[in-house]
Amino acid sequence: LLSLSACGAKVALTPTPSPSTEVTHYTVPKSCELQGVNSAFAKIIPPSKYIPTKWQPAAGTDLYSVINSGGIACTYGDQEAEVGGTVMWAQNANGLWDSRVEQWKKDGMIPVDIPGINESAAYKLPDGATAADGLPAWKVNLLIGDIWIQLGAGFIQSWNEATPIIQAAIDAAK
């Protein structure tokens, strides 16, 4: 409480409350049947659809970490044309994100700021990266709120293609 005096009168000023910051809590989607995510893929790969996959992740991989932490991995695309991408979601509990960062750096991923997304951290394979089979590889991991999201897809060439899918993945976690 601050008391000021003007023309002999004492005026009590009360502090103005700061505006409350609305915190968005994110949760892992319950299934892969996510119309918004599939629609974002379909803008690049028509006719995209969810492709059910029986995951058998190898220990030490991102997929293993996601699945074993109660997360979910979903593939979308055109199965007949063998083109698509995978989105993974996992709660960032028990230091999950931090446990993966060193491996991402060893894999050549670099810190990035995703255009139009308000993530707290993100790592991406550098442009021109290739997968073990020599095909193009495009992958980004982002931490937003209390959730880790990964998008991996060889067909992506730019943020313009990736950002709508990333935004749809974030929206699916709200």
PDB file of C-alpha atoms in Angstrom:
ATOM      1  CA  LEU A   1       0.000   0.000   0.000  1.00  0.00           C
ATOM      2  CA  LEU A   2       1.425   3.335  -1.053  1.00  0.00           C
ATOM      3  CA  SER A   3       0.244   6.577   0.396  1.00  0.00           C
ATOM      4  CA  LEU A   4       0.778   9.807  -1.550  1.00  0.00           C
ATOM      5  CA  SER A   5      -0.038  13.276  -0.514  1.00  0.00           C
ATOM      6  CA  ALA A   6      -1.368  15.870  -2.953  1.00  0.00           C
ATOM      7  CA  CYS A   7      -2.432  19.322  -1.900  1.00  0.00           C
ATOM      8  CA  GLY A   8      -2.354  18.200   1.709  1.00  0.00           C
ATOM      9  CA  ALA A   9      -4.742  15.263   1.134  1.00  0.00           C
ATOM     10  CA  LYS A  10      -3.621  11.698   1.558  1.00  0.00           C
ATOM     11  CA  VAL A  11      -4.659   9.346  -1.213  1.00  0.00           C
ATOM     12  CA  ALA A  12      -4.310   5.611  -0.768  1.00  0.00           C
ATOM     13  CA  LEU A  13      -3.378   3.707  -3.889  1.00  0.00           C
ATOM     14  CA  THR A  14      -3.986   0.017  -4.178  1.00  0.00           C
ATOM     15  CA  PRO A  15      -1.899  -2.016  -6.576  1.00  0.00           C
ATOM     16  CA  THR A  16      -3.575  -2.954  -9.817  1.00  0.00           C
ATOM     17  CA  PRO A  17      -3.897  -6.710 -10.066  1.00  0.00           C
ATOM     18  CA  SER A  18      -1.920  -8.136 -12.920  1.00  0.00           C
ATOM     19  CA  PRO A  19      -3.935  -9.896 -15.573  1.00  0.00           C
ATOM     20  CA  SER A  20      -4.157 -13.590 -14.956  1.00  0.00           C
ATOM     21  CA  THR A  21      -2.254 -15.775 -17.358  1.00  0.00           C
ATOM     22  CA  GLU A  22      -4.413 -18.528 -18.707  1.00  0.00           C
ATOM     23  CA  VAL A  23      -2.520 -21.799 -18.680  1.00  0.00           C
ATOM     24  CA  THR A  24      -3.454 -24.381 -21.267  1.00  0.00           C
ATOM     25  CA  HIS A  25      -3.168 -27.957 -20.102  1.00  0.00           C
ATOM     26  CA  TYR A  26      -2.497 -30.554 -22.727  1.00  0.00           C
ATOM     27  CA  THR A  27      -3.294 -34.254 -22.655  1.00  0.00           C
ATOM     28  CA  VAL A  28      -2.361 -37.142 -24.890  1.00  0.00           C
ATOM     29  CA  PRO A  29      -5.203 -37.881 -27.323  1.00  0.00           C
ATOM     30  CA  LYS A  30      -7.134 -41.030 -26.438  1.00  0.00           C
ATOM     31  CA  SER A  31      -7.105 -42.391 -30.001  1.00  0.00           C
ATOM     32  CA  CYS A  32      -5.607 -41.692 -33.407  1.00  0.00           C
ATOM     33  CA  GLU A  33      -8.987 -40.994 -35.015  1.00  0.00           C
ATOM     34  CA  LEU A  34      -8.250 -37.255 -35.109  1.00  0.00           C
ATOM     35  CA  GLN A  35     -10.049 -35.475 -37.939  1.00  0.00           C
ATOM     36  CA  GLY A  36      -8.091 -32.238 -37.519  1.00  0.00           C
ATOM     37  CA  VAL A  37      -4.709 -33.958 -37.765  1.00  0.00           C
ATOM     38  CA  ASN A  38      -5.798 -36.108 -40.705  1.00  0.00           C
ATOM     39  CA  SER A  39      -7.215 -33.031 -42.477  1.00  0.00           C
ATOM     40  CA  ALA A  40      -3.874 -31.242 -42.069  1.00  0.00           C
ATOM     41  CA  PHE A  41      -2.088 -34.213 -43.664  1.00  0.00           C
ATOM     42  CA  ALA A  42      -4.744 -34.417 -46.411  1.00  0.00           C
ATOM     43  CA  LYS A  43      -3.926 -30.875 -47.581  1.00  0.00           C
ATOM     44  CA  ILE A  44      -0.529 -32.237 -48.652  1.00  0.00           C
ATOM     45  CA  ILE A  45      -1.294 -35.933 -49.200  1.00  0.00           C
ATOM     46  CA  PRO A  46      -4.794 -36.420 -50.521  1.00  0.00           C
ATOM     47  CA  PRO A  47      -6.413 -38.832 -49.788  1.00  0.00           C
ATOM     48  CA  SER A  48      -4.831 -39.036 -46.328  1.00  0.00           C
ATOM     49  CA  LYS A  49      -6.258 -41.306 -43.669  1.00  0.00           C
ATOM     50  CA  TYR A  50      -5.242 -42.730 -40.325  1.00  0.00           C
ATOM     51  CA  ILE A  51      -3.153 -45.872 -40.871  1.00  0.00           C
ATOM     52  CA  PRO A  52      -3.466 -48.282 -37.929  1.00  0.00           C
ATOM     53  CA  THR A  53      -0.027 -49.551 -36.927  1.00  0.00           C
ATOM     54  CA  LYS A  54       1.030 -52.271 -34.482  1.00  0.00           C
ATOM     55  CA  TRP A  55       4.071 -50.649 -32.929  1.00  0.00           C
ATOM     56  CA  GLN A  56       7.014 -52.750 -31.785  1.00  0.00           C
ATOM     57  CA  PRO A  57       9.436 -50.058 -30.648  1.00  0.00           C
ATOM     58  CA  ALA A  58      13.090 -50.769 -29.994  1.00  0.00           C
ATOM     59  CA  ALA A  59      14.425 -49.767 -26.582  1.00  0.00           C
ATOM     60  CA  GLY A  60      16.116 -46.376 -26.540  1.00  0.00           C
ATOM     61  CA  THR A  61      14.043 -44.884 -29.361  1.00  0.00           C
ATOM     62  CA  ASP A  62      11.630 -41.976 -29.181  1.00  0.00           C
ATOM     63  CA  LEU A  63       8.792 -44.352 -30.047  1.00  0.00           C
ATOM     64  CA  TYR A  64       9.744 -46.626 -27.141  1.00  0.00           C
ATOM     65  CA  SER A  65       9.847 -43.628 -24.777  1.00  0.00           C
ATOM     66  CA  VAL A  66       6.459 -42.358 -25.982  1.00  0.00           C
ATOM     67  CA  ILE A  67       4.660 -45.715 -25.813  1.00  0.00           C
ATOM     68  CA  ASN A  68       6.176 -46.712 -22.458  1.00  0.00           C
ATOM     69  CA  SER A  69       5.216 -43.395 -20.886  1.00  0.00           C
ATOM     70  CA  GLY A  70       1.544 -43.843 -21.816  1.00  0.00           C
ATOM     71  CA  GLY A  71       1.775 -41.780 -24.992  1.00  0.00           C
ATOM     72  CA  ILE A  72       0.401 -42.492 -28.439  1.00  0.00           C
ATOM     73  CA  ALA A  73       1.867 -42.669 -31.954  1.00  0.00           C
ATOM     74  CA  CYS A  74      -0.344 -42.224 -35.018  1.00  0.00           C
ATOM     75  CA  THR A  75       0.471 -42.534 -38.698  1.00  0.00           C
ATOM     76  CA  TYR A  76      -1.481 -40.684 -41.390  1.00  0.00           C
ATOM     77  CA  GLY A  77      -1.132 -40.640 -45.135  1.00  0.00           C
ATOM     78  CA  ASP A  78      -1.744 -42.628 -48.293  1.00  0.00           C
ATOM     79  CA  GLN A  79      -0.775 -46.213 -47.506  1.00  0.00           C
ATOM     80  CA  GLU A  80      -1.016 -47.392 -51.131  1.00  0.00           C
ATOM     81  CA  ALA A  81       1.408 -44.683 -52.261  1.00  0.00           C
ATOM     82  CA  GLU A  82       3.606 -45.351 -49.203  1.00  0.00           C
ATOM     83  CA  VAL A  83       3.708 -41.699 -48.245  1.00  0.00           C
ATOM     84  CA  GLY A  84       2.746 -40.304 -44.883  1.00  0.00           C
ATOM     85  CA  GLY A  85       3.953 -39.228 -41.495  1.00  0.00           C
ATOM     86  CA  THR A  86       3.737 -40.064 -37.828  1.00  0.00           C
ATOM     87  CA  VAL A  87       2.732 -37.838 -34.942  1.00  0.00           C
ATOM     88  CA  MET A  88       3.552 -38.850 -31.376  1.00  0.00           C
ATOM     89  CA  TRP A  89       2.267 -37.326 -28.147  1.00  0.00           C
ATOM     90  CA  ALA A  90       3.493 -37.959 -24.585  1.00  0.00           C
ATOM     91  CA  GLN A  91       3.087 -36.180 -21.263  1.00  0.00           C
ATOM     92  CA  ASN A  92       6.354 -34.645 -20.160  1.00  0.00           C
ATOM     93  CA  ALA A  93       6.413 -36.448 -16.805  1.00  0.00           C
ATOM     94  CA  ASN A  94       9.419 -37.664 -14.856  1.00  0.00           C
ATOM     95  CA  GLY A  95      11.879 -35.714 -17.012  1.00  0.00           C
ATOM     96  CA  LEU A  96      10.854 -37.468 -20.246  1.00  0.00           C
ATOM     97  CA  TRP A  97      11.724 -34.514 -22.510  1.00  0.00           C
ATOM     98  CA  ASP A  98      15.087 -33.906 -20.853  1.00  0.00           C
ATOM     99  CA  SER A  99      15.918 -37.617 -21.121  1.00  0.00           C
ATOM    100  CA  ARG A 100      15.627 -37.420 -24.933  1.00  0.00           C
ATOM    101  CA  VAL A 101      17.407 -34.110 -25.651  1.00  0.00           C
ATOM    102  CA  GLU A 102      20.957 -35.502 -25.469  1.00  0.00           C
ATOM    103  CA  GLN A 103      20.094 -38.287 -27.925  1.00  0.00           C
ATOM    104  CA  TRP A 104      18.522 -35.783 -30.312  1.00  0.00           C
ATOM    105  CA  LYS A 105      21.690 -33.707 -30.232  1.00  0.00           C
ATOM    106  CA  LYS A 106      23.775 -36.840 -30.923  1.00  0.00           C
ATOM    107  CA  ASP A 107      21.429 -37.578 -33.837  1.00  0.00           C
ATOM    108  CA  GLY A 108      22.226 -34.133 -35.277  1.00  0.00           C
ATOM    109  CA  MET A 109      19.000 -32.409 -34.283  1.00  0.00           C
ATOM    110  CA  ILE A 110      19.311 -28.679 -33.767  1.00  0.00           C
ATOM    111  CA  PRO A 111      17.318 -26.286 -31.562  1.00  0.00           C
ATOM    112  CA  VAL A 112      14.745 -24.321 -33.566  1.00  0.00           C
ATOM    113  CA  ASP A 113      11.936 -21.836 -33.087  1.00  0.00           C
ATOM    114  CA  ILE A 114       8.854 -23.057 -34.928  1.00  0.00           C
ATOM    115  CA  PRO A 115       7.164 -20.232 -36.878  1.00  0.00           C
ATOM    116  CA  GLY A 116       3.709 -19.419 -35.506  1.00  0.00           C
ATOM    117  CA  ILE A 117       3.930 -21.894 -32.605  1.00  0.00           C
ATOM    118  CA  ASN A 118       4.492 -20.876 -28.998  1.00  0.00           C
ATOM    119  CA  GLU A 119       6.565 -23.877 -27.939  1.00  0.00           C
ATOM    120  CA  SER A 120       8.972 -23.710 -25.005  1.00  0.00           C
ATOM    121  CA  ALA A 121      11.616 -25.801 -26.819  1.00  0.00           C
ATOM    122  CA  ALA A 122      12.014 -27.620 -30.128  1.00  0.00           C
ATOM    123  CA  TYR A 123      14.624 -29.732 -31.922  1.00  0.00           C
ATOM    124  CA  LYS A 124      14.622 -30.532 -35.653  1.00  0.00           C
ATOM    125  CA  LEU A 125      16.699 -32.598 -38.034  1.00  0.00           C
ATOM    126  CA  PRO A 126      18.685 -30.229 -40.239  1.00  0.00           C
ATOM    127  CA  ASP A 127      17.473 -29.581 -43.782  1.00  0.00           C
ATOM    128  CA  GLY A 128      18.698 -32.254 -46.192  1.00  0.00           C
ATOM    129  CA  ALA A 129      18.788 -35.025 -43.560  1.00  0.00           C
ATOM    130  CA  THR A 130      18.216 -38.580 -44.729  1.00  0.00           C
ATOM    131  CA  ALA A 131      16.972 -41.719 -43.025  1.00  0.00           C
ATOM    132  CA  ALA A 132      18.946 -44.983 -42.788  1.00  0.00           C
ATOM    133  CA  ASP A 133      17.396 -46.070 -46.106  1.00  0.00           C
ATOM    134  CA  GLY A 134      18.687 -42.927 -47.826  1.00  0.00           C
ATOM    135  CA  LEU A 135      15.237 -41.378 -48.225  1.00  0.00           C
ATOM    136  CA  PRO A 136      14.596 -37.805 -47.094  1.00  0.00           C
ATOM    137  CA  ALA A 137      13.887 -37.419 -43.387  1.00  0.00           C
ATOM    138  CA  TRP A 138      12.083 -34.544 -41.686  1.00  0.00           C
ATOM    139  CA  LYS A 139      11.473 -34.639 -37.940  1.00  0.00           C
ATOM    140  CA  VAL A 140      10.741 -32.124 -35.214  1.00  0.00           C
ATOM    141  CA  ASN A 141      10.230 -32.568 -31.468  1.00  0.00           C
ATOM    142  CA  LEU A 142       8.502 -29.811 -29.555  1.00  0.00           C
ATOM    143  CA  LEU A 143       7.608 -29.184 -25.964  1.00  0.00           C
ATOM    144  CA  ILE A 144       4.472 -27.141 -25.454  1.00  0.00           C
ATOM    145  CA  GLY A 145       2.994 -26.825 -22.008  1.00  0.00           C
ATOM    146  CA  ASP A 146       3.380 -30.209 -20.377  1.00  0.00           C
ATOM    147  CA  ILE A 147       3.342 -32.313 -23.543  1.00  0.00           C
ATOM    148  CA  TRP A 148       5.975 -33.558 -25.992  1.00  0.00           C
ATOM    149  CA  ILE A 149       4.881 -33.794 -29.620  1.00  0.00           C
ATOM    150  CA  GLN A 150       6.939 -35.259 -32.439  1.00  0.00           C
ATOM    151  CA  LEU A 151       6.180 -34.995 -36.147  1.00  0.00           C
ATOM    152  CA  GLY A 152       8.159 -37.124 -38.567  1.00  0.00           C
ATOM    153  CA  ALA A 153       7.494 -37.261 -42.319  1.00  0.00           C
ATOM    154  CA  GLY A 154       9.823 -37.612 -45.281  1.00  0.00           C
ATOM    155  CA  PHE A 155       7.522 -35.691 -47.632  1.00  0.00           C
ATOM    156  CA  ILE A 156       7.721 -32.423 -45.659  1.00  0.00           C
ATOM    157  CA  GLN A 157       9.930 -29.844 -47.342  1.00  0.00           C
ATOM    158  CA  SER A 158       9.298 -26.700 -45.287  1.00  0.00           C
ATOM    159  CA  TRP A 159       7.733 -25.124 -42.225  1.00  0.00           C
ATOM    160  CA  ASN A 160       4.841 -24.056 -44.487  1.00  0.00           C
ATOM    161  CA  GLU A 161       3.940 -27.732 -44.869  1.00  0.00           C
ATOM    162  CA  ALA A 162       4.804 -28.774 -41.311  1.00  0.00           C
ATOM    163  CA  THR A 163       3.268 -25.984 -39.239  1.00  0.00           C
ATOM    164  CA  PRO A 164      -0.425 -26.743 -40.030  1.00  0.00           C
ATOM    165  CA  ILE A 165       0.147 -30.382 -39.017  1.00  0.00           C
ATOM    166  CA  ILE A 166       1.975 -29.305 -35.854  1.00  0.00           C
ATOM    167  CA  GLN A 167      -0.860 -26.907 -34.995  1.00  0.00           C
ATOM    168  CA  ALA A 168      -3.446 -29.655 -35.563  1.00  0.00           C
ATOM    169  CA  ALA A 169      -1.422 -31.968 -33.275  1.00  0.00           C
ATOM    170  CA  ILE A 170      -1.366 -29.275 -30.583  1.00  0.00           C
ATOM    171  CA  ASP A 171      -5.107 -28.689 -30.971  1.00  0.00           C
ATOM    172  CA  ALA A 172      -5.729 -32.444 -30.632  1.00  0.00           C
ATOM    173  CA  ALA A 173      -3.969 -32.334 -27.253  1.00  0.00           C
ATOM    174  CA  LYS A 174      -6.119 -29.511 -25.835  1.00  0.00           C
TER     175      LYS A 174
END
